[in-house]
mmCIF file with all atom_site columns, C-alpha atoms in Angstrom:
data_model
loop_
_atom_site.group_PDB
_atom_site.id
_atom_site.type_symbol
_atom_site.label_atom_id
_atom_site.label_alt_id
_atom_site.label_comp_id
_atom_site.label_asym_id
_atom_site.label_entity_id
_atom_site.label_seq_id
_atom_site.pdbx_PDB_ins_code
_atom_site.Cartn_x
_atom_site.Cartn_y
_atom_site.Cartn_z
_atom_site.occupancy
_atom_site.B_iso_or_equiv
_atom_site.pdbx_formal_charge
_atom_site.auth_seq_id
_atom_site.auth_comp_id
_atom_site.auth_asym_id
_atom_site.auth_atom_id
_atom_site.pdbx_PDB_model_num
ATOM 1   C CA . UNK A 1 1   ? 0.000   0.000   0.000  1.00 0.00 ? 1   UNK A CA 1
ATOM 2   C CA . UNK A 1 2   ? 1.609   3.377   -0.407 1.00 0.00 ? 2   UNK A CA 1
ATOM 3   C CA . UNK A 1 3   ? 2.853   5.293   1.867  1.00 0.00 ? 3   UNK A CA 1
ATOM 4   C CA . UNK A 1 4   ? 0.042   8.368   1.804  1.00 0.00 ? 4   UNK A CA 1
ATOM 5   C CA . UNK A 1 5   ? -2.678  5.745   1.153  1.00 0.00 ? 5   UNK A CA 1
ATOM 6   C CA . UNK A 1 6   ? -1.618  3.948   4.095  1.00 0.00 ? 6   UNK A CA 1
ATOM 7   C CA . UNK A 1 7   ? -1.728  7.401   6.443  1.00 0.00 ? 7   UNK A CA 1
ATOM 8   C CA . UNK A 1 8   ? -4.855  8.253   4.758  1.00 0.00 ? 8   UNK A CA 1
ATOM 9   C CA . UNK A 1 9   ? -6.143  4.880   6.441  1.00 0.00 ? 9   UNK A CA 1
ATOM 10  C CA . UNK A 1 10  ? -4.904  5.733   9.764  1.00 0.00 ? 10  UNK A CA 1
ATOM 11  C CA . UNK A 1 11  ? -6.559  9.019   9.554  1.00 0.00 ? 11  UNK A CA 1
ATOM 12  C CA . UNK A 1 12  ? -9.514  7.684   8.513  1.00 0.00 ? 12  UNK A CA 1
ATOM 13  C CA . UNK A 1 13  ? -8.995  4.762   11.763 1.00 0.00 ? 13  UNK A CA 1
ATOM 14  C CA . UNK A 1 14  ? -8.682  7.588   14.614 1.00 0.00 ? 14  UNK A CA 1
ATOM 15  C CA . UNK A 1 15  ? -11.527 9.706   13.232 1.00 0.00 ? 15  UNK A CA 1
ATOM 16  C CA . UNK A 1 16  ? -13.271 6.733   13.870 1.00 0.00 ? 16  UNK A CA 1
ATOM 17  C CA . UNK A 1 17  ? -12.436 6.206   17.543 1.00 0.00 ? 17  UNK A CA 1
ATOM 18  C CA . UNK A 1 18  ? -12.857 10.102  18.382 1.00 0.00 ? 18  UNK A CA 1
ATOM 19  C CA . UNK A 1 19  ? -16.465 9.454   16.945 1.00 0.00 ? 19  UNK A CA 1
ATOM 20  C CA . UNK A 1 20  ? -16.670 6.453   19.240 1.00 0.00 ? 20  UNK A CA 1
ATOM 21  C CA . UNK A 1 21  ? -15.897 8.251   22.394 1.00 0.00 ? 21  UNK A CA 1
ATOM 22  C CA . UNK A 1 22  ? -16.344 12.661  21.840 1.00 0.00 ? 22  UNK A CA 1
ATOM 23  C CA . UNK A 1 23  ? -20.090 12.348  23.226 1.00 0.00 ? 23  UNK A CA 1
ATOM 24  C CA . UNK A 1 24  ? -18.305 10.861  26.678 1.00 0.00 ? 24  UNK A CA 1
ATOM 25  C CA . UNK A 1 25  ? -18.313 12.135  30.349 1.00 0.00 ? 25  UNK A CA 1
ATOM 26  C CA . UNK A 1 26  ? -14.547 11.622  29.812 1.00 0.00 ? 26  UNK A CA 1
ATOM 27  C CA . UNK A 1 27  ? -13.925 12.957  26.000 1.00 0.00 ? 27  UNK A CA 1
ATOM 28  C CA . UNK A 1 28  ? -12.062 16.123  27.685 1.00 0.00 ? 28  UNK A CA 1
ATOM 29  C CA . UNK A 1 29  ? -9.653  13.845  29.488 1.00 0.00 ? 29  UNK A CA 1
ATOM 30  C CA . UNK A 1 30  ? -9.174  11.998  26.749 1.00 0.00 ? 30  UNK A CA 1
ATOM 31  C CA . UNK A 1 31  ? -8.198  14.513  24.285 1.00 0.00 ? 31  UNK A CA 1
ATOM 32  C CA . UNK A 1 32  ? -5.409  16.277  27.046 1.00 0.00 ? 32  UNK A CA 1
ATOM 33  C CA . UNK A 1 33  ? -4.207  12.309  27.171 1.00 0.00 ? 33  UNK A CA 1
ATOM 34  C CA . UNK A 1 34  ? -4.015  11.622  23.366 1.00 0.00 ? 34  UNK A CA 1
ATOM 35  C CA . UNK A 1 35  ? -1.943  14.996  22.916 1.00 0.00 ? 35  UNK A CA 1
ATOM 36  C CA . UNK A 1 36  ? 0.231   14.536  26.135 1.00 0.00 ? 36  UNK A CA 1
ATOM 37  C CA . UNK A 1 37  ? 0.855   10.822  25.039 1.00 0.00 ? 37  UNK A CA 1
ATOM 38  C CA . UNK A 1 38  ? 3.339   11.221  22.203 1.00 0.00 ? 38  UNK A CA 1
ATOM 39  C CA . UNK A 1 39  ? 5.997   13.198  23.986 1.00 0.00 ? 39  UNK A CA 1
ATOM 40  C CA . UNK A 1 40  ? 5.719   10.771  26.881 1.00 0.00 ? 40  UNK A CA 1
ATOM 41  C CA . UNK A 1 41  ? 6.665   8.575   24.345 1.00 0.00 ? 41  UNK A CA 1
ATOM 42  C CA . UNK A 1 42  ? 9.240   10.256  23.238 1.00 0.00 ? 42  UNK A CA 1
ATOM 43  C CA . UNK A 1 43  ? 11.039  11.319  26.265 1.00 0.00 ? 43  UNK A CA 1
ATOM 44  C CA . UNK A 1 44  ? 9.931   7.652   28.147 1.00 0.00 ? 44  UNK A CA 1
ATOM 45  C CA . UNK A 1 45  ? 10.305  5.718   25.453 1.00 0.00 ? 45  UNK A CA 1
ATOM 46  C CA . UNK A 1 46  ? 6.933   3.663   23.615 1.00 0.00 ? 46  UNK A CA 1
ATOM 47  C CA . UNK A 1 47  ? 7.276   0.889   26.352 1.00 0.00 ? 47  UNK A CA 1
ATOM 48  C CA . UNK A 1 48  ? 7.473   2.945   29.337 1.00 0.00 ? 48  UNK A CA 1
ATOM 49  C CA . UNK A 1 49  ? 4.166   5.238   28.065 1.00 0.00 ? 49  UNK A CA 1
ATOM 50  C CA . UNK A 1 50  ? 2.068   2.220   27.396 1.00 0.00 ? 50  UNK A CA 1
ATOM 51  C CA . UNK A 1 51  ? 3.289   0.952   30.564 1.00 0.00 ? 51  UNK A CA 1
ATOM 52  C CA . UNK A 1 52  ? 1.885   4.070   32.710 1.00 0.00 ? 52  UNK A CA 1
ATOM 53  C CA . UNK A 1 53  ? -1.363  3.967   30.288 1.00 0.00 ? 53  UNK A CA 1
ATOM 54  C CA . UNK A 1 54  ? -1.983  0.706   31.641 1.00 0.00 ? 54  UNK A CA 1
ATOM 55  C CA . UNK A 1 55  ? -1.374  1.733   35.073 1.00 0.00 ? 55  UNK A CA 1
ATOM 56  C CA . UNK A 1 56  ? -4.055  4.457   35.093 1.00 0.00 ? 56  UNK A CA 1
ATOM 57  C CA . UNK A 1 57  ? -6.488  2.166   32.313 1.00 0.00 ? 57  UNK A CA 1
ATOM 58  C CA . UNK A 1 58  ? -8.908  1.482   35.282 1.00 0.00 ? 58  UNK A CA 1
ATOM 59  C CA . UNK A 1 59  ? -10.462 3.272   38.001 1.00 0.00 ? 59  UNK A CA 1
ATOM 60  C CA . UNK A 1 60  ? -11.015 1.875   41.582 1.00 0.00 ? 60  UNK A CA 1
ATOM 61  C CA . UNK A 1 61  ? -14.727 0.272   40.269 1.00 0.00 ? 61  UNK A CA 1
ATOM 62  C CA . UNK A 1 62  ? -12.364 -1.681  37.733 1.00 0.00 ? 62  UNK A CA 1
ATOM 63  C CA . UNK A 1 63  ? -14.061 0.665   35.141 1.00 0.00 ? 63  UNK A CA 1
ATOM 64  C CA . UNK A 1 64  ? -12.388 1.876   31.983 1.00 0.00 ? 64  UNK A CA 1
ATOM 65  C CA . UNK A 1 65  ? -10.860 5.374   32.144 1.00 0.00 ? 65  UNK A CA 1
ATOM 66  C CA . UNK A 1 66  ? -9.502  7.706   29.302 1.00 0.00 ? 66  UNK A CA 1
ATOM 67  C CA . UNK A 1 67  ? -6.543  6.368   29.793 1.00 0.00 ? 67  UNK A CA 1
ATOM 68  C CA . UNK A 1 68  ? -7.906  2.514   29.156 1.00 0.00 ? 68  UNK A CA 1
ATOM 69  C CA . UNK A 1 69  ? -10.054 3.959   26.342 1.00 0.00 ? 69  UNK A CA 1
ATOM 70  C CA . UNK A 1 70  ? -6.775  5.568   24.721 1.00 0.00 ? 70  UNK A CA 1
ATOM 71  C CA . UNK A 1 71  ? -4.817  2.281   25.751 1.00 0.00 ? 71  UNK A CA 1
ATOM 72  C CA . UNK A 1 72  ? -7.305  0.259   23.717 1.00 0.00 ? 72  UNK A CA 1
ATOM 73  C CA . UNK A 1 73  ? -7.619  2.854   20.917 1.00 0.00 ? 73  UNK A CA 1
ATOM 74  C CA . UNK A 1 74  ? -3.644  2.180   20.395 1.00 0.00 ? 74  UNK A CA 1
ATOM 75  C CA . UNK A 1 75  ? -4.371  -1.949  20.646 1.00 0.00 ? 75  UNK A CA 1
ATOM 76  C CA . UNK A 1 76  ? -7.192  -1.924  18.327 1.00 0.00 ? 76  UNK A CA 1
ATOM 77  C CA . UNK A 1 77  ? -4.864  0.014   15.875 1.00 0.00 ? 77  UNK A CA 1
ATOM 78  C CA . UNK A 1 78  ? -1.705  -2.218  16.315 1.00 0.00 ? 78  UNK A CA 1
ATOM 79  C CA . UNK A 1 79  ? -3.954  -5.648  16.212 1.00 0.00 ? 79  UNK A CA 1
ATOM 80  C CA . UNK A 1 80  ? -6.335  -4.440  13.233 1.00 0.00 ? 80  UNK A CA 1
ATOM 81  C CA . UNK A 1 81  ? -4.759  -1.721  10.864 1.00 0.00 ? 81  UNK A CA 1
ATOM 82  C CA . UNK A 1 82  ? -1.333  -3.019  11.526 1.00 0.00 ? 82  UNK A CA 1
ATOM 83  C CA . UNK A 1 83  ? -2.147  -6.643  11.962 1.00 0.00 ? 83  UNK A CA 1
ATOM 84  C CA . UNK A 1 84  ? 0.019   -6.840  15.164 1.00 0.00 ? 84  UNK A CA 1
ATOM 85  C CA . UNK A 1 85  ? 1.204   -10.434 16.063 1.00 0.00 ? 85  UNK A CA 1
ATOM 86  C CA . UNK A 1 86  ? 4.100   -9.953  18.509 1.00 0.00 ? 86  UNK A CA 1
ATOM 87  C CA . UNK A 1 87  ? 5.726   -13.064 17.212 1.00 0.00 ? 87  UNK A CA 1
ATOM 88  C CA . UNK A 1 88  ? 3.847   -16.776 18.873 1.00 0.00 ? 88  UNK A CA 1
ATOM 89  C CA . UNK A 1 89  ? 2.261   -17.603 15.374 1.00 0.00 ? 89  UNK A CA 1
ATOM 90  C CA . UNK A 1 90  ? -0.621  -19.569 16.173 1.00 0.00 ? 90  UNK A CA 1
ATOM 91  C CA . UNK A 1 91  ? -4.251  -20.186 14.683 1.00 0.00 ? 91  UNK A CA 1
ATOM 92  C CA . UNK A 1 92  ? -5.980  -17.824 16.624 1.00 0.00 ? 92  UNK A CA 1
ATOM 93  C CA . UNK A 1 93  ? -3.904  -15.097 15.989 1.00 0.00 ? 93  UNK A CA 1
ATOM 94  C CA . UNK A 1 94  ? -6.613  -12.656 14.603 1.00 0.00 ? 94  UNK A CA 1
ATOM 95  C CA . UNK A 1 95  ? -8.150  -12.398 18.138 1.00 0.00 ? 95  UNK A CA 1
ATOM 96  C CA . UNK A 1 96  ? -7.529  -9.501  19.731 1.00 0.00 ? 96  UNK A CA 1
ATOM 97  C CA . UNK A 1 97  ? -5.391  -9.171  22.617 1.00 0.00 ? 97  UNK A CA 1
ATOM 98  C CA . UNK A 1 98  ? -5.560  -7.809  25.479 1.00 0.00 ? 98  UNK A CA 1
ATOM 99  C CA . UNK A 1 99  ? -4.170  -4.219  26.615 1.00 0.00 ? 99  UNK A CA 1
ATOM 100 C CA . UNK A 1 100 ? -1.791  -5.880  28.983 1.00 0.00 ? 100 UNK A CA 1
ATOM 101 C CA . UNK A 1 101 ? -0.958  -8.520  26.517 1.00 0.00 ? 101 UNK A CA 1
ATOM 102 C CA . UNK A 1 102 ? -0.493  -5.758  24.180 1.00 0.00 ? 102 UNK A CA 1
ATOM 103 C CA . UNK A 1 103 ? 1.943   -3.878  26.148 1.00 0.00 ? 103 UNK A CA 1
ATOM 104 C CA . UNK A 1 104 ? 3.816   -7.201  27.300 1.00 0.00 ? 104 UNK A CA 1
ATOM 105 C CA . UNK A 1 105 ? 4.477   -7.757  23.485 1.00 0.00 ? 105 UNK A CA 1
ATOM 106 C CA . UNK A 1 106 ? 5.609   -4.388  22.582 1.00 0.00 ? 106 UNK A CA 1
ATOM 107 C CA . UNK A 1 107 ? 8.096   -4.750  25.884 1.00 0.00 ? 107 UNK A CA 1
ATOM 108 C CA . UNK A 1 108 ? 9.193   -8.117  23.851 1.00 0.00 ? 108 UNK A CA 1
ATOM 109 C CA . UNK A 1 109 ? 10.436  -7.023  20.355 1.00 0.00 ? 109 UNK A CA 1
ATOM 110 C CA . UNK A 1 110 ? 13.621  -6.682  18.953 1.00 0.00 ? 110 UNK A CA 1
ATOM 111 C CA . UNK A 1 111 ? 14.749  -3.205  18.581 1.00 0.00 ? 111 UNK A CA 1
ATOM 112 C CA . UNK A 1 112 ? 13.955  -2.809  14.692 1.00 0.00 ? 112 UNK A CA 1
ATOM 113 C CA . UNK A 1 113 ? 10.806  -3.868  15.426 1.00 0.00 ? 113 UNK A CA 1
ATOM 114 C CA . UNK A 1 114 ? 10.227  -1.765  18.717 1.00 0.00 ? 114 UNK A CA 1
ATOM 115 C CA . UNK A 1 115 ? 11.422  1.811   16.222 1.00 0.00 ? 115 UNK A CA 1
ATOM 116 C CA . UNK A 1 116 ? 8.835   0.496   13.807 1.00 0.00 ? 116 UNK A CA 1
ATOM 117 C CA . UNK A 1 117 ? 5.857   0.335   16.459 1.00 0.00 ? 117 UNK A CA 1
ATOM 118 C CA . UNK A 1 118 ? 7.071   3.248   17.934 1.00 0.00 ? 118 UNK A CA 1
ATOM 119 C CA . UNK A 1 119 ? 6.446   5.403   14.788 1.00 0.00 ? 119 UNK A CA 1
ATOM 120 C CA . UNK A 1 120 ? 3.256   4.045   13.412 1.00 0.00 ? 120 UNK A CA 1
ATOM 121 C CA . UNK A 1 121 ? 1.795   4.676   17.009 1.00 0.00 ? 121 UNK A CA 1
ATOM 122 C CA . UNK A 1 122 ? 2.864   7.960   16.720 1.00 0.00 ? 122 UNK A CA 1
ATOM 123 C CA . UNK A 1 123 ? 1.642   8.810   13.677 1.00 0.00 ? 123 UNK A CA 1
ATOM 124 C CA . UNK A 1 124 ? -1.668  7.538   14.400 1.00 0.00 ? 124 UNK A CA 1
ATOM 125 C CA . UNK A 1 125 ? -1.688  9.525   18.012 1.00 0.00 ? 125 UNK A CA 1
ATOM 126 C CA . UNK A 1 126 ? -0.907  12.358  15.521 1.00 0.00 ? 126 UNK A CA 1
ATOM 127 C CA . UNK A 1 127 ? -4.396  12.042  13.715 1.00 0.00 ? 127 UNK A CA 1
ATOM 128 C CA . UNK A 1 128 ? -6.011  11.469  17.188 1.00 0.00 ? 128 UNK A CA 1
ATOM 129 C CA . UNK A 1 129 ? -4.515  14.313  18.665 1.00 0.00 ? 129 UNK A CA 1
ATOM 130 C CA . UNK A 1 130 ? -5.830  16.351  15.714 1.00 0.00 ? 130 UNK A CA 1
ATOM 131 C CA . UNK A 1 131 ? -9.474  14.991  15.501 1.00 0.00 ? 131 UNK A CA 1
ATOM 132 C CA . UNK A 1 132 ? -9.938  15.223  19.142 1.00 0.00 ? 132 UNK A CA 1
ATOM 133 C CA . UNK A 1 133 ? -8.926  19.122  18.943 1.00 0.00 ? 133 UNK A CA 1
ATOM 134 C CA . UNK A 1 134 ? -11.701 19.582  16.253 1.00 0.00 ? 134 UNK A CA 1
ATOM 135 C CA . UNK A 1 135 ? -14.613 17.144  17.840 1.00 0.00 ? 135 UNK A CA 1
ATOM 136 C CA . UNK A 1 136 ? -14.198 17.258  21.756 1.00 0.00 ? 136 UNK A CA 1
ATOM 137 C CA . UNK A 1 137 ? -15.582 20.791  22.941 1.00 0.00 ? 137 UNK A CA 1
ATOM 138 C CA . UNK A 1 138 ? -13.223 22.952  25.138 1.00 0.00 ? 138 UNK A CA 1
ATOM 139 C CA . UNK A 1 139 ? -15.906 22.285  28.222 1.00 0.00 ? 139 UNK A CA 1
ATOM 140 C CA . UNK A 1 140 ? -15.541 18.489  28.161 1.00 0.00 ? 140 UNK A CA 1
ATOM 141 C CA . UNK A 1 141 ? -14.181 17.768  31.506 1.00 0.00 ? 141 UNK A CA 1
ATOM 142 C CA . UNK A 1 142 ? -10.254 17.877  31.955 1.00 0.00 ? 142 UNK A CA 1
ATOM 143 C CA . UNK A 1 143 ? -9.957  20.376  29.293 1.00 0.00 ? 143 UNK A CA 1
#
């Protein structure tokens, strides 16, 4: 697929998620995550960010915060656009996994492989972090 096809996709992938969630008690929060997120990741490293997304992915009901709902957004893009395996071929591959799965994996690849990860996930934050300035209002909460 070529390259502006491919972040066309990607694009089209986030707007998709920002629909899913800008109508949410938590949309606010959400957006200040999604454009805090990449220079976490670039200062902590991709493993390190996911890592502290997990950490905060749940509140004390065992609910899903905007951090979880980001963390997922992020999983659902590796495992579906990207068709992330993490190496362990097996017939049930297609399945989702889960977000600590997910981040276990990412902890797990070889360096090529972690640089490669690294900057799709950015680039998709990128679209996030521009859809959720246009479709979250500035009174969401955490905004």
């Amino acid at each position: 697929m070529p390259v502006i096809e491919r972040k066309r996709k990607i694009g089209e992938f986030a707007f998709k998620k920002i629909e899913e969630i800008k109508d949410k008690g938590f949309a606010g929060e959400y957006k200040s995550y999604a454009r805090s997120l990449p220079s976490m990741i670039i200062n902590n490293g991709l493993g390190n960010a996911l890592a502290f997304e997990l950490s905060k992915s749940k509140d004390k009901s065992n609910n899903l915060t905007a951090h979880g709902y980001l963390l997922r957004h992020i999983r659902e893009f590796a495992n579906g656009y990207l068709d992330f395996k993490g190496g362990g071929a097996s017939s049930d591959q297609d399945v989702l996994y889960s977000e600590k799965e997910f981040v276990r994996r990412i902890m797990g690849l070889d360096m090529q492989s972690y640089m490669f990860w690294t900057e799709q996930i950015l680039l998709f934050l990128d679209w996030l972090r521009k859809f959720a300035d246009g479709m979250i209002e500035k009174n969401e909460s955490g905004d």
